[in-house]
mmCIF file of C-alpha atoms in Angstrom:
data_model
loop_
_atom_site.group_PDB
_atom_site.id
_atom_site.type_symbol
_atom_site.label_atom_id
_atom_site.label_comp_id
_atom_site.label_asym_id
_atom_site.label_seq_id
_atom_site.Cartn_x
_atom_site.Cartn_y
_atom_site.Cartn_z
ATOM 1 C CA THR K 1 0.118 0.020 0.049
ATOM 2 C CA PHE K 2 2.943 2.515 0.822
ATOM 3 C CA GLN K 3 5.374 1.047 -1.509
ATOM 4 C CA ARG K 4 5.792 4.447 -3.283
ATOM 5 C CA GLN K 5 6.415 6.687 -0.228
ATOM 6 C CA LEU K 6 8.673 3.810 1.332
ATOM 7 C CA GLN K 7 11.072 4.051 -1.594
ATOM 8 C CA GLN K 8 11.314 7.866 -1.612
ATOM 9 C CA SER K 9 14.903 9.099 -1.327
ATOM 10 C CA ASP K 10 16.155 5.546 -2.056
ATOM 11 C CA CYS K 11 14.117 4.454 1.095
ATOM 12 C CA GLN K 12 15.916 6.784 3.536
ATOM 13 C CA ASN K 13 12.682 8.239 5.094
ATOM 14 C CA VAL K 14 10.820 8.576 8.342
ATOM 15 C CA LEU K 15 8.352 6.225 7.337
ATOM 16 C CA MET K 16 10.826 3.292 6.227
ATOM 17 C CA ARG K 17 12.334 3.853 9.734
ATOM 18 C CA LYS K 18 9.288 3.224 11.426
ATOM 19 C CA VAL K 19 8.351 -0.173 9.332
ATOM 20 C CA PHE K 20 11.893 -0.883 9.980
ATOM 21 C CA ASP K 21 11.506 -0.348 13.808
ATOM 22 C CA THR K 22 8.367 -2.287 13.827
ATOM 23 C CA HIS K 23 10.007 -5.385 12.475
ATOM 24 C CA MET K 24 12.780 -5.125 14.603
ATOM 25 C CA LEU K 25 10.322 -5.049 17.862
ATOM 26 C CA PHE K 26 9.648 -8.598 17.045
ATOM 27 C CA LEU K 27 13.111 -9.598 17.239
ATOM 28 C CA GLN K 28 13.854 -7.361 20.512
ATOM 29 C CA ILE K 29 10.976 -8.926 22.626
ATOM 30 C CA ASN K 30 11.032 -12.577 23.423
ATOM 31 C CA GLN K 31 8.966 -14.390 21.067
ATOM 32 C CA SER K 32 8.325 -18.346 20.504
ATOM 33 C CA ALA K 33 10.276 -20.268 17.825
ATOM 34 C CA ALA K 34 7.001 -20.701 15.916
ATOM 35 C CA ALA K 35 6.465 -16.948 15.680
ATOM 36 C CA LEU K 36 10.361 -16.142 15.174
ATOM 37 C CA LYS K 37 9.690 -18.470 12.047
ATOM 38 C CA HIS K 38 7.212 -15.822 10.427
ATOM 39 C CA VAL K 39 9.058 -12.982 11.851
ATOM 40 C CA PHE K 40 12.503 -14.502 9.589
ATOM 41 C CA ALA K 41 10.014 -14.909 6.624
ATOM 42 C CA ALA K 42 8.657 -11.186 6.829
ATOM 43 C CA LEU K 43 12.231 -9.881 7.079
ATOM 44 C CA ARG K 44 13.367 -11.842 3.891
ATOM 45 C CA LEU K 45 10.537 -10.412 2.042
ATOM 46 C CA PHE K 46 11.496 -6.849 3.517
ATOM 47 C CA VAL K 47 14.866 -7.037 2.418
ATOM 48 C CA GLY K 48 14.105 -8.475 -0.853
ATOM 49 C CA LYS K 49 11.878 -5.890 -1.780
ATOM 50 C CA PHE K 50 13.547 -2.703 -0.081
ATOM 51 C CA PRO K 51 17.299 -3.610 -0.398
ATOM 52 C CA SER K 52 18.580 -0.024 -0.839
ATOM 53 C CA ALA K 53 17.494 0.875 2.840
ATOM 54 C CA PHE K 54 20.158 -1.437 3.862
ATOM 55 C CA PHE K 55 22.892 -1.224 1.164
ATOM 56 C CA GLN K 56 22.866 2.325 0.084
ATOM 57 C CA GLY K 57 22.808 5.731 2.203
ATOM 58 C CA GLN K 58 23.238 5.420 5.904
ATOM 59 C CA ALA K 59 23.961 2.243 7.636
ATOM 60 C CA ASP K 60 22.093 2.338 10.819
ATOM 61 C CA LEU K 61 19.402 0.223 9.416
ATOM 62 C CA CYS K 62 22.019 -2.368 8.247
ATOM 63 C CA GLY K 63 23.742 -2.354 11.474
ATOM 64 C CA SER K 64 20.654 -2.802 13.533
ATOM 65 C CA LEU K 65 19.373 -5.669 11.341
ATOM 66 C CA CYS K 66 22.847 -7.297 11.753
ATOM 67 C CA TYR K 67 22.733 -6.924 15.590
ATOM 68 C CA GLU K 68 19.377 -8.147 16.196
ATOM 69 C CA ILE K 69 20.152 -11.429 13.722
ATOM 70 C CA LEU K 70 23.500 -12.086 15.178
ATOM 71 C CA LYS K 71 21.583 -12.321 18.608
ATOM 72 C CA CYS K 72 19.379 -14.865 17.282
ATOM 73 C CA CYS K 73 22.171 -17.050 15.881
ATOM 74 C CA ASN K 74 23.045 -17.569 19.579
ATOM 75 C CA HIS K 75 19.569 -18.350 20.303
ATOM 76 C CA ARG K 76 18.910 -21.837 22.692
ATOM 77 C CA SER K 77 16.302 -23.031 20.020
ATOM 78 C CA ARG K 78 18.340 -24.956 17.156
ATOM 79 C CA SER K 79 15.607 -24.197 14.536
ATOM 80 C CA THR K 80 15.839 -20.700 15.311
ATOM 81 C CA GLN K 81 19.404 -20.595 14.944
ATOM 82 C CA THR K 82 19.190 -22.088 11.630
ATOM 83 C CA GLU K 83 16.494 -19.833 10.758
ATOM 84 C CA ALA K 84 18.728 -16.824 11.826
ATOM 85 C CA SER K 85 21.775 -18.099 9.619
ATOM 86 C CA ALA K 86 19.587 -18.691 6.712
ATOM 87 C CA LEU K 87 18.132 -14.939 6.819
ATOM 88 C CA LEU K 88 21.698 -13.519 7.459
ATOM 89 C CA TYR K 89 23.108 -15.707 4.569
ATOM 90 C CA PHE K 90 20.092 -14.282 2.457
ATOM 91 C CA PHE K 91 20.898 -10.572 3.763
ATOM 92 C CA MET K 92 24.617 -11.115 2.573
ATOM 93 C CA ARG K 93 23.835 -12.703 -0.747
ATOM 94 C CA LYS K 94 21.571 -9.712 -1.287
ATOM 95 C CA ASN K 95 24.153 -7.118 -0.470
ATOM 96 C CA PHE K 96 26.394 -9.155 -3.235
ATOM 97 C CA GLU K 97 23.708 -8.842 -5.639
ATOM 98 C CA PHE K 98 23.037 -5.062 -5.182
ATOM 99 C CA ASN K 99 26.674 -4.293 -5.280
ATOM 100 C CA LYS K 100 26.625 -6.042 -8.819
ATOM 101 C CA GLN K 101 28.276 -9.269 -7.716
ATOM 102 C CA LYS K 102 31.690 -6.840 -6.509
ATOM 103 C CA SER K 103 31.560 -7.408 -2.705
ATOM 104 C CA ILE K 104 29.769 -7.391 0.708
ATOM 105 C CA VAL K 105 31.443 -4.597 2.349
ATOM 106 C CA ARG K 106 28.697 -2.795 4.231
ATOM 107 C CA SER K 107 27.284 -6.321 5.671
ATOM 108 C CA HIS K 108 30.806 -7.340 6.303
ATOM 109 C CA LEU K 109 31.748 -4.019 8.210
ATOM 110 C CA GLN K 110 28.049 -4.162 10.241
ATOM 111 C CA LEU K 111 28.289 -8.012 11.256
ATOM 112 C CA ILE K 112 31.864 -7.409 12.511
ATOM 113 C CA LYS K 113 30.863 -4.343 14.471
ATOM 114 C CA ALA K 114 27.696 -5.949 15.617
ATOM 115 C CA VAL K 115 29.888 -9.098 16.882
ATOM 116 C CA SER K 116 31.994 -6.770 18.773
ATOM 117 C CA GLN K 117 29.236 -4.888 20.564
ATOM 118 C CA LEU K 118 27.571 -8.322 21.164
ATOM 119 C CA ILE K 119 30.310 -9.684 22.980
ATOM 120 C CA ALA K 120 30.011 -6.942 25.703
ATOM 121 C CA ASP K 121 26.324 -7.096 25.575
ATOM 122 C CA ALA K 122 25.153 -10.508 25.566
ATOM 123 C CA GLY K 123 28.229 -12.729 25.780
ATOM 124 C CA ILE K 124 28.158 -14.609 22.358
ATOM 125 C CA GLY K 125 30.685 -17.232 21.497
ATOM 126 C CA GLY K 126 29.894 -20.527 22.382
ATOM 127 C CA SER K 127 29.057 -23.508 20.604
ATOM 128 C CA ARG K 128 25.488 -22.290 19.675
ATOM 129 C CA PHE K 129 26.916 -19.261 17.797
ATOM 130 C CA GLN K 130 29.843 -21.376 16.364
ATOM 131 C CA HIS K 131 27.282 -23.899 14.891
ATOM 132 C CA SER K 132 25.541 -20.841 13.237
ATOM 133 C CA LEU K 133 28.343 -19.881 11.703
ATOM 134 C CA ALA K 134 29.000 -23.204 10.325
ATOM 135 C CA ILE K 135 25.495 -23.559 9.013
ATOM 136 C CA ILE K 136 26.465 -19.976 7.016
ATOM 137 C CA ASN K 137 29.485 -21.673 5.822
ATOM 138 C CA ASN K 138 27.460 -24.501 4.338
ATOM 139 C CA PHE K 139 24.921 -22.353 2.435
ATOM 140 C CA ALA K 140 27.874 -20.520 0.652
ATOM 141 C CA ASN K 141 29.481 -23.782 -0.041
ATOM 142 C CA GLY K 142 26.209 -25.148 -1.342
ATOM 143 C CA ASP K 143 24.888 -22.492 -3.573
ATOM 144 C CA LYS K 144 25.272 -23.317 -7.038
ATOM 145 C CA GLN K 145 24.350 -19.987 -8.500
ATOM 146 C CA MET K 146 27.625 -18.495 -6.573
ATOM 147 C CA LYS K 147 29.988 -21.136 -7.629
ATOM 148 C CA ASN K 148 31.709 -19.255 -10.154
ATOM 149 C CA VAL K 149 31.710 -15.812 -8.445
ATOM 150 C CA ASN K 150 33.929 -14.844 -5.332
ATOM 151 C CA PHE K 151 30.837 -14.542 -2.920
ATOM 152 C CA PRO K 152 31.510 -17.740 -1.059
ATOM 153 C CA ALA K 153 35.333 -16.725 -0.456
ATOM 154 C CA GLU K 154 34.037 -13.423 0.847
ATOM 155 C CA VAL K 155 31.438 -15.174 3.305
ATOM 156 C CA LYS K 156 34.465 -17.657 4.424
ATOM 157 C CA ASP K 157 36.537 -14.656 5.303
ATOM 158 C CA LEU K 158 33.843 -12.857 7.187
ATOM 159 C CA THR K 159 33.287 -15.751 9.505
ATOM 160 C CA LYS K 160 37.254 -16.448 9.657
ATOM 161 C CA ARG K 161 37.243 -12.728 10.840
ATOM 162 C CA ILE K 162 34.202 -13.358 13.160
ATOM 163 C CA ARG K 163 36.238 -16.122 14.858
ATOM 164 C CA THR K 164 38.998 -14.070 15.006
ATOM 165 C CA VAL K 165 37.432 -11.630 17.459
ATOM 166 C CA LEU K 166 35.918 -14.497 19.508
ATOM 167 C CA MET K 167 39.266 -15.716 19.987
ATOM 168 C CA ALA K 168 40.351 -12.677 21.119
ATOM 169 C CA THR K 169 37.647 -12.127 23.477
ATOM 170 C CA ALA K 170 38.080 -15.499 24.981
ATOM 171 C CA GLN K 171 41.874 -14.235 26.035
ATOM 172 C CA MET K 172 39.989 -11.282 27.114
ATOM 173 C CA LYS K 173 37.753 -13.547 29.614
ATOM 174 C CA GLU K 174 41.010 -15.148 30.912
ATOM 175 C CA HIS K 175 42.200 -12.118 32.212
ATOM 176 C CA GLU K 176 39.143 -10.162 33.116
ATOM 177 C CA LYS K 177 40.385 -10.262 36.704
ATOM 178 C CA ASP K 178 43.654 -8.092 35.477
ATOM 179 C CA PRO K 179 42.284 -4.818 34.398
ATOM 180 C CA GLU K 180 45.463 -4.028 32.914
ATOM 181 C CA MET K 181 46.071 -6.979 30.755
ATOM 182 C CA LEU K 182 42.464 -6.690 29.804
ATOM 183 C CA VAL K 183 42.790 -3.326 28.433
ATOM 184 C CA ASP K 184 46.322 -4.151 26.815
ATOM 185 C CA LEU K 185 44.262 -7.213 24.744
ATOM 186 C CA GLN K 186 41.557 -4.579 23.762
ATOM 187 C CA TYR K 187 44.024 -2.058 22.763
ATOM 188 C CA SER K 188 45.980 -4.729 20.408
ATOM 189 C CA LEU K 189 42.485 -5.603 19.146
ATOM 190 C CA ALA K 190 41.250 -1.955 18.130
ATOM 191 C CA ASN K 191 44.827 -1.448 16.526
ATOM 192 C CA SER K 192 43.980 -4.216 14.401
ATOM 193 C CA TYR K 193 41.272 -2.194 13.018
ATOM 194 C CA ALA K 194 43.193 0.883 12.376
ATOM 195 C CA SER K 195 42.362 0.658 8.513
ATOM 196 C CA THR K 196 38.634 0.449 9.484
ATOM 197 C CA PRO K 197 37.525 3.658 11.816
ATOM 198 C CA GLU K 198 34.246 2.448 12.462
ATOM 199 C CA LEU K 199 35.432 -0.880 13.996
ATOM 200 C CA ARG K 200 38.317 0.695 15.797
ATOM 201 C CA ARG K 201 35.785 3.185 17.422
ATOM 202 C CA THR K 202 33.456 0.244 18.618
ATOM 203 C CA TRP K 203 36.532 -1.061 20.481
ATOM 204 C CA LEU K 204 37.908 2.175 21.976
ATOM 205 C CA GLU K 205 34.256 2.441 23.363
ATOM 206 C CA SER K 206 34.671 -0.943 25.027
ATOM 207 C CA MET K 207 38.119 -0.194 26.523
ATOM 208 C CA ALA K 208 36.634 3.419 27.716
ATOM 209 C CA LYS K 209 33.846 1.375 29.511
ATOM 210 C CA ILE K 210 36.110 -0.841 31.169
ATOM 211 C CA HIS K 211 38.460 1.948 32.248
ATOM 212 C CA ALA K 212 35.576 3.781 33.574
ATOM 213 C CA ARG K 213 34.270 0.772 35.373
ATOM 214 C CA ASN K 214 37.812 0.475 37.113
ATOM 215 C CA GLY K 215 37.565 4.017 38.287
ATOM 216 C CA ASP K 216 40.568 4.962 35.724
ATOM 217 C CA LEU K 217 38.928 8.116 34.287
ATOM 218 C CA SER K 218 41.524 9.987 32.861
ATOM 219 C CA GLU K 219 42.464 6.536 30.622
ATOM 220 C CA ALA K 220 38.824 6.566 29.759
ATOM 221 C CA ALA K 221 38.897 10.173 28.722
ATOM 222 C CA MET K 222 41.798 9.541 26.543
ATOM 223 C CA CYS K 223 39.943 6.624 24.769
ATOM 224 C CA TYR K 224 37.034 9.263 24.093
ATOM 225 C CA ILE K 225 39.866 11.539 22.667
ATOM 226 C CA HIS K 226 41.100 8.935 20.419
ATOM 227 C CA ILE K 227 37.594 8.513 19.203
ATOM 228 C CA ALA K 228 37.226 12.182 18.651
ATOM 229 C CA ALA K 229 40.312 12.222 16.552
ATOM 230 C CA LEU K 230 39.032 9.458 14.207
ATOM 231 C CA ILE K 231 35.671 11.309 13.708
ATOM 232 C CA ALA K 232 37.728 14.812 13.211
ATOM 233 C CA GLU K 233 40.016 12.895 10.568
ATOM 234 C CA TYR K 234 37.013 11.448 8.664
ATOM 235 C CA LEU K 235 35.493 15.271 8.716
ATOM 236 C CA LYS K 236 38.953 16.792 7.642
ATOM 237 C CA ARG K 237 39.150 14.124 4.660
ATOM 238 C CA LYS K 238 35.324 15.386 3.902
ATOM 239 C CA GLY K 239 36.641 18.904 3.573
ATOM 240 C CA LYS K 240 34.110 19.777 6.431
ATOM 241 C CA ILE K 241 36.661 21.181 8.951
ATOM 242 C CA ASN K 242 40.416 22.410 9.207
ATOM 243 C CA ILE K 243 42.696 20.487 11.715
ATOM 244 C CA SER K 244 46.070 21.718 12.765
ATOM 245 C CA LYS K 245 48.617 20.934 15.341
ATOM 246 C CA THR K 246 48.067 24.390 17.051
ATOM 247 C CA ASN K 247 44.548 23.121 18.024
ATOM 248 C CA CYS K 248 45.591 19.443 18.797
ATOM 249 C CA ILE K 249 43.888 18.319 22.027
ATOM 250 C CA SER K 250 46.611 15.681 22.994
ATOM 251 C CA ILE K 251 49.974 14.348 21.392
ATOM 252 C CA ASN K 252 48.610 10.816 21.557
ATOM 253 C CA ILE K 253 46.069 11.372 18.540
ATOM 254 C CA ILE K 254 48.652 13.346 16.364
#
């Protein structure tokens, strides 16, 4: 009924946000496995009908959907895990097709970011989540239509990177009673994403929370200064602001 209105401004509009938020509520509020099956089916139709809402313009809808689907990949119900994994695979495939079979850069970035956030929020990474990653890889390997393109390799690379983040997190858990070692591991992980500012910001925010929790407020403040520097550098490259060493806040972020 409202398809034309939803497609205005390349699907970047208030009505689209409201419809999307309604879909997300079904994932954010506990549902039965039977109800979730229908929610996943509705989301497949939604993504298939309005791909530009997720893969063009602002990335907030893409990020929110990745976060909620990944939560379901860690669900205690095996059928829900399978349904969530299938939806996630479908989402990445749609991203690949939307980019004219070139890459899944957006979903890749947003999924890694969502994993990083979920580690702190929900403690994912156990056998249930690993099982879901294996299902996604199996979908990619068995997809005959994608056999002659680089999509299966991209999916494999993404799941490998997710496992790397989970392994690093497991190390952090071993040292959770050693705040200095824990933050050092967080710092190493943040540095590994130096070429991906959005992910670096995610881990710097996580570091800041740990420092604040331990009462190390000056260290937490320095994390936020680094985040500000990342944003400032981005705005400088876009030509939005001018930055010089004379107005630098800290020598640590030059």
